[in-house]
Structure formats: C-alpha cells, structure tokens
C-alpha cells in the first residue's frame, strides 16, 4: 500500500483522537465562534431593514456578510495551518521524532497541516448551516459546480500564503509575522464586511489585488447570486494568477528555509 | 557500519537585536564538533560520554540525519548522513530521552501506531507490531493508558519501543535512563541489553555504570573531539586524570 494515504490517515486519526480527548474545550470554542457570528448577523438586520441596491444581487447583507466572514476565516486558517502546526510540533518536541522516521519531510508537513484544514472546512460548513437555519440566509440559487471550483482555487491560492508564512517561521524561529498582518489588512480592504465601493477611491486598487477580494467576488457570485463558472471567470483568473506567481516563490523560499533549518539544527527544536 | 571521518559541526549564531544596536554586526561561531574521527563495526556497542556541551547530542543528530555536518564525512549503514534520506532513516532507530516527543493525551498504543504509520505500516500490521513491542518492553498491560498517566520509566520504555519499530540495524540512544530511579533504570537496562544484541549501537550517557553494562568501548568527548577511546573499566581512571570526580 502506498505510504502517502497511510501517513495522512495516521495524522488525521491522531488529530481526531486528540480532539476527542478535549471535547469540552472544542465545544466551548465552537459555541463561542457561533455566538460571535450571531452577534454580527443580528447587527446585519439593521442594514437589511432598508433595501440596499449594493446587496440586491446577494439577497441580503446578512448573506454577503456570512460569506465574507467564512472566507476571511478560511484565509486565516489555511494561511496559518502549516505554520501553527510546525511551531507547535517544534515546541512540543514531536517534530524531531517524526523527522527521524523514513517518511519524507514534505509528507510530514502536509500531514501536520491537513487535519487543521479539515477542521476549518468543517467549521465553515457549520457556520453556513447556522446562518441558513437560524437567520434564514438562502443559498437556494447557488451553482454548486462553480462554488466547488471557486473553493478549490481559493484554497490553493491561500495555501501559497501558508507556505510563505511557514518559510518565515522556520527562518525566524518564531511565530509567522505575515499572516496576522495580512488578515488584519484583509478585513479592512478586501470586501469582507462591506463592498469595495465603500472604500475611498485611492484604497480600492489595493483592495482589488488582495487575494481574499477575488475569492469573495467569486464565492458570493456562485453561492448567493447563482452565477455560473463563466460569469466568475475574471475573479477566478485573478486567483489563478496569484497562485501562479506566489506558488513557485513561496516553495523556493520554503525549501531554502528548510535547508537552512536542517543545517543549523533548528528544524526539530525551537 | 558507522564511519566518521574528520567530522566538524559549527553553528553560526547571528547577533541579537541588542548586539546589532551596539554596532556588533558579526555573527559568532560555536564549534560543536571539531575534526572527529570514529569507526564502529557492525554489532559494536559504543558509549559516548563527556561534559555538557561536548557535542554528544550533535553527533547523535548528525548520525540520525536530523542535522548536516559542516565538513567531513559520515556514513551510517552505508548511507551518507548529510543527504539524510529515507534509506538512512530506515536503517537507524533513534531513542530520545525527550518524553515530550509523544502526544500526551493518546495512549502508548496509539502513539506507537502513529509512528508505525510513519514507517509505512498499514493500520492492522502497525497494531500487531506495536502490541508485540509493548509486550516485549513489559507494557502490555498499560498499552491503552494515556501517555501522561505513565511513569517516567514507562515512558522511556515506550521510547525504546518506538526506536525499534523500524527493526533498525543501528540504534542511537540519547541518555535512555535519564530521570529514572535506580530500580526502573536497571529494568530498562536489562531490556536495552536484549534490544541492542545483534545491532550496532551508539549510546550517549552520563552514567558510567550504564556505559559498562551496555557498551564494549567508551569514547570520551571533550571540546568536540574524542579525548580517549577506552574500555568501560578504564573510564573512571580517565575521568579522574581529567580532574572529573566520579561517584
């Protein structure tokens, strides 16, 4: 049997067993997250009280907001998944023991990140379900094929940020400084909470090229406005361009950081 | 089985922010190993002893392929350790004293099953092997207890079982009885004695008794070099000559 599925399954099983032993903490975290989401969705009712042409194609501001928050959380989580797990494994001392096995480094790092990504997608699904069931947000017009394609492209694009963050973590031997900055700036400039048209004109070009912006344009189009793949081609093209430009750079930087960490012995220890 | 020729390892320590602000722009170099030469034949057991900072752990990690030498050549079981690689790691078992390297909330069985998967074993084969190894190290009855509930001695047995998962030709042991009481240490040494038979072993230890029990020769490491290579019976004399009191 090929090694990759065995190793990936082992990482998932370990993460599930670990999570199961901390059920209460996980539940509290979930309740907290859904509580915070409820707060902003209740607030959105103030905006939806009066019809607003900015949100007409999305059904409501609540739907616009829900997709925005879920996408922003996806960006944050995908960007930090690898970095967080590497740092955690270094500090816990488990990384050294893993690296002493025949499994290649890239597969260990993938195994560390994948359960976190799975948990993020599960949380996103629960948040969407929460929005549908408790706040009546409708995804009845969604084009699921376009949604799936957008989600895949979005994850690939965000993952390049994760690899870049991981390279910085290895090189600097401390928590990734890039992702919190990017997440914060995205919340302001990337149409997470409001359309780009609300921003001053000089800020809009910056917002246009933040990776979350085309992701949100495509996701909202596919899920809320029922747009087909051809209609969201431009934002998907921007995401693809982002991926094509950043993926080789971040991979090269990561490989260099990994080589350096092996040389100075800092890969397995903090 | 282990061939080390002119091995050197230097760590470059960049200036801290405080040093940079003081105008001290130069990195400084810490020499962990300086031109070390050693040959270990198949089946030989060598203990490595020396003061803290002598380079013992660095040597172990280079042999395991976890870090690369600055210069020199290191071959373990026919593999170049600088390249690392799965071939090297299949032939080498590493037993660390760091009990943090296990997931505390998982049982010993699940911890070992996870590492067995990293050795490429499918789930059912992994569990069979893990159950056999846990019996072998005397932990069959404690297999399903969470790792954090195990005593230090038990945790070290789990670490030994992990080192044996890949059925390695070479076993690298990093202070296997560190932090364990005398009785538990003696039991663990008995297990180690059985585990290291037929294997090439390099054991890092501060314990002269342990070196005598498990090794045929002792290398005394100081300042990144081997000061002396002696039978265990002569270690105390060598240490005394170097001004080190031995209890």
PDB file of N, CA, C and O in Angstrom, chain A residues 50-113:
ATOM      1  N   UNK A  50     -33.641  48.206   5.624  1.00  0.00           N
ATOM      2  CA  UNK A  50     -33.983  49.017   4.444  1.00  0.00           C
ATOM      3  C   UNK A  50     -33.304  48.395   3.222  1.00  0.00           C
ATOM      4  O   UNK A  50     -32.110  48.128   3.275  1.00  0.00           O
ATOM      5  N   UNK A  51     -34.035  48.124   2.146  1.00  0.00           N
ATOM      6  CA  UNK A  51     -33.426  47.528   0.942  1.00  0.00           C
ATOM      7  C   UNK A  51     -32.263  48.377   0.445  1.00  0.00           C
ATOM      8  O   UNK A  51     -32.364  49.599   0.397  1.00  0.00           O
ATOM      9  N   UNK A  52     -31.158  47.724   0.135  1.00  0.00           N
ATOM     10  CA  UNK A  52     -29.953  48.423  -0.315  1.00  0.00           C
ATOM     11  C   UNK A  52     -29.511  47.835  -1.648  1.00  0.00           C
ATOM     12  O   UNK A  52     -29.247  46.631  -1.726  1.00  0.00           O
ATOM     13  N   UNK A  53     -29.430  48.636  -2.699  1.00  0.00           N
ATOM     14  CA  UNK A  53     -29.066  48.112  -4.030  1.00  0.00           C
ATOM     15  C   UNK A  53     -27.697  47.458  -4.063  1.00  0.00           C
ATOM     16  O   UNK A  53     -27.440  46.594  -4.904  1.00  0.00           O
ATOM     17  N   UNK A  54     -26.813  47.820  -3.095  1.00  0.00           N
ATOM     18  CA  UNK A  54     -25.473  47.208  -3.078  1.00  0.00           C
ATOM     19  C   UNK A  54     -25.551  45.699  -2.856  1.00  0.00           C
ATOM     20  O   UNK A  54     -24.681  44.953  -3.280  1.00  0.00           O
ATOM     21  N   UNK A  55     -26.596  45.255  -2.158  1.00  0.00           N
ATOM     22  CA  UNK A  55     -26.672  43.834  -1.800  1.00  0.00           C
ATOM     23  C   UNK A  55     -27.809  43.121  -2.514  1.00  0.00           C
ATOM     24  O   UNK A  55     -28.114  41.966  -2.201  1.00  0.00           O
ATOM     25  N   UNK A  56     -28.441  43.792  -3.454  1.00  0.00           N
ATOM     26  CA  UNK A  56     -29.619  43.221  -4.122  1.00  0.00           C
ATOM     27  C   UNK A  56     -29.299  41.872  -4.778  1.00  0.00           C
ATOM     28  O   UNK A  56     -30.063  40.913  -4.649  1.00  0.00           O
ATOM     29  N   UNK A  57     -28.135  41.791  -5.444  1.00  0.00           N
ATOM     30  CA  UNK A  57     -27.826  40.542  -6.156  1.00  0.00           C
ATOM     31  C   UNK A  57     -27.475  39.411  -5.199  1.00  0.00           C
ATOM     32  O   UNK A  57     -27.464  38.240  -5.590  1.00  0.00           O
ATOM     33  N   UNK A  58     -27.183  39.741  -3.931  1.00  0.00           N
ATOM     34  CA  UNK A  58     -26.819  38.705  -2.966  1.00  0.00           C
ATOM     35  C   UNK A  58     -27.983  38.302  -2.062  1.00  0.00           C
ATOM     36  O   UNK A  58     -27.829  37.465  -1.187  1.00  0.00           O
ATOM     37  N   UNK A  59     -29.128  38.921  -2.249  1.00  0.00           N
ATOM     38  CA  UNK A  59     -30.288  38.585  -1.423  1.00  0.00           C
ATOM     39  C   UNK A  59     -30.398  39.451  -0.188  1.00  0.00           C
ATOM     40  O   UNK A  59     -31.473  39.957   0.128  1.00  0.00           O
ATOM     41  N   UNK A  60     -29.327  39.590   0.533  1.00  0.00           N
ATOM     42  CA  UNK A  60     -29.346  40.394   1.768  1.00  0.00           C
ATOM     43  C   UNK A  60     -27.917  40.695   2.185  1.00  0.00           C
ATOM     44  O   UNK A  60     -26.971  40.020   1.737  1.00  0.00           O
ATOM     45  N   UNK A  61     -27.781  41.688   3.069  1.00  0.00           N
ATOM     46  CA  UNK A  61     -26.453  41.983   3.617  1.00  0.00           C
ATOM     47  C   UNK A  61     -25.984  40.815   4.482  1.00  0.00           C
ATOM     48  O   UNK A  61     -24.802  40.505   4.545  1.00  0.00           O
ATOM     49  N   UNK A  62     -26.931  40.147   5.145  1.00  0.00           N
ATOM     50  CA  UNK A  62     -26.578  39.018   6.017  1.00  0.00           C
ATOM     51  C   UNK A  62     -25.842  37.945   5.224  1.00  0.00           C
ATOM     52  O   UNK A  62     -24.830  37.400   5.677  1.00  0.00           O
ATOM     53  N   UNK A  63     -26.358  37.609   4.041  1.00  0.00           N
ATOM     54  CA  UNK A  63     -25.706  36.613   3.206  1.00  0.00           C
ATOM     55  C   UNK A  63     -24.344  37.094   2.753  1.00  0.00           C
ATOM     56  O   UNK A  63     -23.352  36.343   2.778  1.00  0.00           O
ATOM     57  N   UNK A  64     -24.250  38.358   2.349  1.00  0.00           N
ATOM     58  CA  UNK A  64     -22.992  38.984   1.936  1.00  0.00           C
ATOM     59  C   UNK A  64     -21.960  38.867   3.071  1.00  0.00           C
ATOM     60  O   UNK A  64     -20.816  38.475   2.865  1.00  0.00           O
ATOM     61  N   UNK A  65     -22.443  39.191   4.291  1.00  0.00           N
ATOM     62  CA  UNK A  65     -21.561  39.198   5.455  1.00  0.00           C
ATOM     63  C   UNK A  65     -21.108  37.773   5.816  1.00  0.00           C
ATOM     64  O   UNK A  65     -19.931  37.539   6.103  1.00  0.00           O
ATOM     65  N   UNK A  66     -22.058  36.837   5.812  1.00  0.00           N
ATOM     66  CA  UNK A  66     -21.730  35.459   6.203  1.00  0.00           C
ATOM     67  C   UNK A  66     -20.636  34.886   5.298  1.00  0.00           C
ATOM     68  O   UNK A  66     -19.656  34.309   5.769  1.00  0.00           O
ATOM     69  N   UNK A  67     -20.816  35.034   4.000  1.00  0.00           N
ATOM     70  CA  UNK A  67     -19.808  34.514   3.061  1.00  0.00           C
ATOM     71  C   UNK A  67     -18.476  35.230   3.278  1.00  0.00           C
ATOM     72  O   UNK A  67     -17.409  34.609   3.243  1.00  0.00           O
ATOM     73  N   UNK A  68     -18.539  36.548   3.549  1.00  0.00           N
ATOM     74  CA  UNK A  68     -17.317  37.315   3.793  1.00  0.00           C
ATOM     75  C   UNK A  68     -16.564  36.811   5.008  1.00  0.00           C
ATOM     76  O   UNK A  68     -15.339  36.597   4.959  1.00  0.00           O
ATOM     77  N   UNK A  69     -17.273  36.584   6.107  1.00  0.00           N
ATOM     78  CA  UNK A  69     -16.617  36.144   7.344  1.00  0.00           C
ATOM     79  C   UNK A  69     -16.055  34.732   7.197  1.00  0.00           C
ATOM     80  O   UNK A  69     -14.951  34.436   7.673  1.00  0.00           O
ATOM     81  N   UNK A  70     -16.824  33.861   6.536  1.00  0.00           N
ATOM     82  CA  UNK A  70     -16.355  32.486   6.356  1.00  0.00           C
ATOM     83  C   UNK A  70     -15.099  32.461   5.484  1.00  0.00           C
ATOM     84  O   UNK A  70     -14.118  31.761   5.776  1.00  0.00           O
ATOM     85  N   UNK A  71     -15.095  33.261   4.418  1.00  0.00           N
ATOM     86  CA  UNK A  71     -13.919  33.297   3.532  1.00  0.00           C
ATOM     87  C   UNK A  71     -12.706  33.880   4.239  1.00  0.00           C
ATOM     88  O   UNK A  71     -11.580  33.403   4.071  1.00  0.00           O
ATOM     89  N   UNK A  72     -12.923  34.920   5.055  1.00  0.00           N
ATOM     90  CA  UNK A  72     -11.807  35.524   5.787  1.00  0.00           C
ATOM     91  C   UNK A  72     -11.219  34.518   6.766  1.00  0.00           C
ATOM     92  O   UNK A  72      -9.999  34.426   6.932  1.00  0.00           O
ATOM     93  N   UNK A  73     -12.094  33.755   7.425  1.00  0.00           N
ATOM     94  CA  UNK A  73     -11.630  32.742   8.364  1.00  0.00           C
ATOM     95  C   UNK A  73     -10.869  31.636   7.616  1.00  0.00           C
ATOM     96  O   UNK A  73      -9.854  31.130   8.103  1.00  0.00           O
ATOM     97  N   UNK A  74     -11.363  31.283   6.424  1.00  0.00           N
ATOM     98  CA  UNK A  74     -10.666  30.281   5.603  1.00  0.00           C
ATOM     99  C   UNK A  74      -9.263  30.762   5.262  1.00  0.00           C
ATOM    100  O   UNK A  74      -8.305  29.998   5.352  1.00  0.00           O
ATOM    101  N   UNK A  75      -9.166  32.034   4.854  1.00  0.00           N
ATOM    102  CA  UNK A  75      -7.838  32.568   4.519  1.00  0.00           C
ATOM    103  C   UNK A  75      -6.920  32.496   5.719  1.00  0.00           C
ATOM    104  O   UNK A  75      -5.785  32.018   5.634  1.00  0.00           O
ATOM    105  N   UNK A  76      -7.430  32.928   6.860  1.00  0.00           N
ATOM    106  CA  UNK A  76      -6.605  32.940   8.061  1.00  0.00           C
ATOM    107  C   UNK A  76      -6.159  31.522   8.413  1.00  0.00           C
ATOM    108  O   UNK A  76      -4.977  31.264   8.634  1.00  0.00           O
ATOM    109  N   UNK A  77      -7.118  30.609   8.446  1.00  0.00           N
ATOM    110  CA  UNK A  77      -6.818  29.249   8.885  1.00  0.00           C
ATOM    111  C   UNK A  77      -5.900  28.513   7.917  1.00  0.00           C
ATOM    112  O   UNK A  77      -4.959  27.844   8.335  1.00  0.00           O
ATOM    113  N   UNK A  78      -6.164  28.650   6.617  1.00  0.00           N
ATOM    114  CA  UNK A  78      -5.318  27.973   5.630  1.00  0.00           C
ATOM    115  C   UNK A  78      -3.914  28.561   5.662  1.00  0.00           C
ATOM    116  O   UNK A  78      -2.915  27.852   5.543  1.00  0.00           O
ATOM    117  N   UNK A  79      -3.822  29.870   5.860  1.00  0.00           N
ATOM    118  CA  UNK A  79      -2.510  30.527   5.883  1.00  0.00           C
ATOM    119  C   UNK A  79      -1.690  30.103   7.092  1.00  0.00           C
ATOM    120  O   UNK A  79      -0.470  30.045   7.026  1.00  0.00           O
ATOM    121  N   UNK A  80      -2.359  29.854   8.224  1.00  0.00           N
ATOM    122  CA  UNK A  80      -1.591  29.553   9.435  1.00  0.00           C
ATOM    123  C   UNK A  80      -1.495  28.060   9.746  1.00  0.00           C
ATOM    124  O   UNK A  80      -0.756  27.681  10.649  1.00  0.00           O
ATOM    125  N   UNK A  81      -2.260  27.228   9.007  1.00  0.00           N
ATOM    126  CA  UNK A  81      -2.316  25.802   9.369  1.00  0.00           C
ATOM    127  C   UNK A  81      -0.917  25.189   9.459  1.00  0.00           C
ATOM    128  O   UNK A  81      -0.553  24.570  10.460  1.00  0.00           O
ATOM    129  N   UNK A  82      -0.143  25.394   8.393  1.00  0.00           N
ATOM    130  CA  UNK A  82       1.186  24.773   8.366  1.00  0.00           C
ATOM    131  C   UNK A  82       2.105  25.408   9.399  1.00  0.00           C
ATOM    132  O   UNK A  82       2.792  24.714  10.163  1.00  0.00           O
ATOM    133  N   UNK A  83       2.088  26.734   9.443  1.00  0.00           N
ATOM    134  CA  UNK A  83       2.949  27.467  10.376  1.00  0.00           C
ATOM    135  C   UNK A  83       2.668  27.076  11.814  1.00  0.00           C
ATOM    136  O   UNK A  83       3.586  26.784  12.593  1.00  0.00           O
ATOM    137  N   UNK A  84       1.394  27.062  12.175  1.00  0.00           N
ATOM    138  CA  UNK A  84       0.999  26.753  13.556  1.00  0.00           C
ATOM    139  C   UNK A  84       1.422  25.348  13.932  1.00  0.00           C
ATOM    140  O   UNK A  84       1.961  25.122  15.016  1.00  0.00           O
ATOM    141  N   UNK A  85       1.186  24.414  13.047  1.00  0.00           N
ATOM    142  CA  UNK A  85       1.497  23.013  13.366  1.00  0.00           C
ATOM    143  C   UNK A  85       3.004  22.775  13.443  1.00  0.00           C
ATOM    144  O   UNK A  85       3.462  22.001  14.290  1.00  0.00           O
ATOM    145  N   UNK A  86       3.778  23.433  12.562  1.00  0.00           N
ATOM    146  CA  UNK A  86       5.235  23.291  12.642  1.00  0.00           C
ATOM    147  C   UNK A  86       5.731  23.823  13.974  1.00  0.00           C
ATOM    148  O   UNK A  86       6.504  23.173  14.693  1.00  0.00           O
ATOM    149  N   UNK A  87       5.247  25.012  14.317  1.00  0.00           N
ATOM    150  CA  UNK A  87       5.706  25.663  15.554  1.00  0.00           C
ATOM    151  C   UNK A  87       5.329  24.826  16.773  1.00  0.00           C
ATOM    152  O   UNK A  87       6.113  24.636  17.687  1.00  0.00           O
ATOM    153  N   UNK A  88       4.082  24.342  16.744  1.00  0.00           N
ATOM    154  CA  UNK A  88       3.583  23.509  17.843  1.00  0.00           C
ATOM    155  C   UNK A  88       4.427  22.248  17.981  1.00  0.00           C
ATOM    156  O   UNK A  88       4.828  21.865  19.085  1.00  0.00           O
ATOM    157  N   UNK A  89       4.704  21.592  16.857  1.00  0.00           N
ATOM    158  CA  UNK A  89       5.484  20.356  16.884  1.00  0.00           C
ATOM    159  C   UNK A  89       6.925  20.618  17.327  1.00  0.00           C
ATOM    160  O   UNK A  89       7.533  19.809  18.015  1.00  0.00           O
ATOM    161  N   UNK A  90       7.475  21.768  16.935  1.00  0.00           N
ATOM    162  CA  UNK A  90       8.821  22.132  17.388  1.00  0.00           C
ATOM    163  C   UNK A  90       8.834  22.330  18.894  1.00  0.00           C
ATOM    164  O   UNK A  90       9.687  21.817  19.610  1.00  0.00           O
ATOM    165  N   UNK A  91       7.861  23.105  19.398  1.00  0.00           N
ATOM    166  CA  UNK A  91       7.828  23.412  20.830  1.00  0.00           C
ATOM    167  C   UNK A  91       7.516  22.174  21.667  1.00  0.00           C
ATOM    168  O   UNK A  91       8.017  22.023  22.774  1.00  0.00           O
ATOM    169  N   UNK A  92       6.679  21.283  21.117  1.00  0.00           N
ATOM    170  CA  UNK A  92       6.330  20.069  21.863  1.00  0.00           C
ATOM    171  C   UNK A  92       7.420  19.015  21.791  1.00  0.00           C
ATOM    172  O   UNK A  92       7.451  18.097  22.591  1.00  0.00           O
ATOM    173  N   UNK A  93       8.279  19.112  20.799  1.00  0.00           N
ATOM    174  CA  UNK A  93       9.334  18.117  20.651  1.00  0.00           C
ATOM    175  C   UNK A  93       8.943  16.924  19.799  1.00  0.00           C
ATOM    176  O   UNK A  93       9.723  15.996  19.626  1.00  0.00           O
ATOM    177  N   UNK A  94       7.732  16.954  19.229  1.00  0.00           N
ATOM    178  CA  UNK A  94       7.286  15.803  18.432  1.00  0.00           C
ATOM    179  C   UNK A  94       7.876  15.814  17.029  1.00  0.00           C
ATOM    180  O   UNK A  94       7.992  14.770  16.397  1.00  0.00           O
ATOM    181  N   UNK A  95       8.249  16.986  16.537  1.00  0.00           N
ATOM    182  CA  UNK A  95       8.737  17.075  15.157  1.00  0.00           C
ATOM    183  C   UNK A  95      10.032  16.293  14.959  1.00  0.00           C
ATOM    184  O   UNK A  95      10.199  15.590  13.960  1.00  0.00           O
ATOM    185  N   UNK A  96      10.915  16.362  15.924  1.00  0.00           N
ATOM    186  CA  UNK A  96      12.194  15.659  15.799  1.00  0.00           C
ATOM    187  C   UNK A  96      11.980  14.157  15.657  1.00  0.00           C
ATOM    188  O   UNK A  96      12.609  13.499  14.823  1.00  0.00           O
ATOM    189  N   UNK A  97      11.092  13.619  16.481  1.00  0.00           N
ATOM    190  CA  UNK A  97      10.822  12.187  16.420  1.00  0.00           C
ATOM    191  C   UNK A  97      10.204  11.802  15.074  1.00  0.00           C
ATOM    192  O   UNK A  97      10.497  10.747  14.529  1.00  0.00           O
ATOM    193  N   UNK A  98       9.355  12.665  14.536  1.00  0.00           N
ATOM    194  CA  UNK A  98       8.745  12.375  13.231  1.00  0.00           C
ATOM    195  C   UNK A  98       9.800  12.415  12.135  1.00  0.00           C
ATOM    196  O   UNK A  98       9.798  11.597  11.224  1.00  0.00           O
ATOM    197  N   UNK A  99      10.696  13.388  12.213  1.00  0.00           N
ATOM    198  CA  UNK A  99      11.704  13.542  11.171  1.00  0.00           C
ATOM    199  C   UNK A  99      12.721  12.400  11.188  1.00  0.00           C
ATOM    200  O   UNK A  99      13.444  12.209  10.223  1.00  0.00           O
ATOM    201  N   UNK A 100      12.788  11.669  12.289  1.00  0.00           N
ATOM    202  CA  UNK A 100      13.711  10.540  12.379  1.00  0.00           C
ATOM    203  C   UNK A 100      13.153   9.281  11.716  1.00  0.00           C
ATOM    204  O   UNK A 100      13.831   8.259  11.665  1.00  0.00           O
ATOM    205  N   UNK A 101      11.915   9.350  11.210  1.00  0.00           N
ATOM    206  CA  UNK A 101      11.314   8.195  10.538  1.00  0.00           C
ATOM    207  C   UNK A 101      11.571   8.295   9.032  1.00  0.00           C
ATOM    208  O   UNK A 101      11.980   9.344   8.538  1.00  0.00           O
ATOM    209  N   UNK A 102      11.325   7.196   8.280  1.00  0.00           N
ATOM    210  CA  UNK A 102      11.568   7.229   6.837  1.00  0.00           C
ATOM    211  C   UNK A 102      10.610   8.118   6.033  1.00  0.00           C
ATOM    212  O   UNK A 102      10.826   8.332   4.849  1.00  0.00           O
ATOM    213  N   UNK A 103       9.533   8.614   6.650  1.00  0.00           N
ATOM    214  CA  UNK A 103       8.587   9.452   5.915  1.00  0.00           C
ATOM    215  C   UNK A 103       9.253  10.757   5.498  1.00  0.00           C
ATOM    216  O   UNK A 103       9.887  11.413   6.316  1.00  0.00           O
ATOM    217  N   UNK A 104       9.125  11.144   4.207  1.00  0.00           N
ATOM    218  CA  UNK A 104       9.776  12.379   3.757  1.00  0.00           C
ATOM    219  C   UNK A 104       9.220  13.623   4.446  1.00  0.00           C
ATOM    220  O   UNK A 104       8.053  13.639   4.856  1.00  0.00           O
ATOM    221  N   UNK A 105      10.041  14.646   4.537  1.00  0.00           N
ATOM    222  CA  UNK A 105       9.678  15.865   5.257  1.00  0.00           C
ATOM    223  C   UNK A 105       8.405  16.486   4.699  1.00  0.00           C
ATOM    224  O   UNK A 105       7.526  16.908   5.449  1.00  0.00           O
ATOM    225  N   UNK A 106       8.284  16.514   3.361  1.00  0.00           N
ATOM    226  CA  UNK A 106       7.123  17.195   2.768  1.00  0.00           C
ATOM    227  C   UNK A 106       5.822  16.512   3.186  1.00  0.00           C
ATOM    228  O   UNK A 106       4.809  17.181   3.436  1.00  0.00           O
ATOM    229  N   UNK A 107       5.873  15.184   3.344  1.00  0.00           N
ATOM    230  CA  UNK A 107       4.674  14.437   3.724  1.00  0.00           C
ATOM    231  C   UNK A 107       4.351  14.655   5.208  1.00  0.00           C
ATOM    232  O   UNK A 107       3.182  14.739   5.598  1.00  0.00           O
ATOM    233  N   UNK A 108       5.379  14.789   6.022  1.00  0.00           N
ATOM    234  CA  UNK A 108       5.150  15.086   7.438  1.00  0.00           C
ATOM    235  C   UNK A 108       4.488  16.448   7.581  1.00  0.00           C
ATOM    236  O   UNK A 108       3.522  16.624   8.330  1.00  0.00           O
ATOM    237  N   UNK A 109       5.007  17.436   6.832  1.00  0.00           N
ATOM    238  CA  UNK A 109       4.449  18.789   6.930  1.00  0.00           C
ATOM    239  C   UNK A 109       3.016  18.823   6.388  1.00  0.00           C
ATOM    240  O   UNK A 109       2.153  19.492   6.962  1.00  0.00           O
ATOM    241  N   UNK A 110       2.777  18.092   5.303  1.00  0.00           N
ATOM    242  CA  UNK A 110       1.415  18.009   4.767  1.00  0.00           C
ATOM    243  C   UNK A 110       0.491  17.351   5.780  1.00  0.00           C
ATOM    244  O   UNK A 110      -0.628  17.814   6.028  1.00  0.00           O
ATOM    245  N   UNK A 111       0.977  16.275   6.413  1.00  0.00           N
ATOM    246  CA  UNK A 111       0.184  15.577   7.418  1.00  0.00           C
ATOM    247  C   UNK A 111      -0.134  16.448   8.615  1.00  0.00           C
ATOM    248  O   UNK A 111      -1.210  16.362   9.203  1.00  0.00           O
ATOM    249  N   UNK A 112       0.803  17.324   8.975  1.00  0.00           N
ATOM    250  CA  UNK A 112       0.567  18.234  10.094  1.00  0.00           C
ATOM    251  C   UNK A 112      -0.529  19.242   9.755  1.00  0.00           C
ATOM    252  O   UNK A 112      -1.341  19.598  10.598  1.00  0.00           O
ATOM    253  N   UNK A 113      -0.541  19.721   8.498  1.00  0.00           N
ATOM    254  CA  UNK A 113      -1.457  20.799   8.115  1.00  0.00           C
ATOM    255  C   UNK A 113      -2.863  20.298   7.764  1.00  0.00           C
ATOM    256  O   UNK A 113      -3.849  20.990   8.036  1.00  0.00           O
TER     257      UNK A 113
END
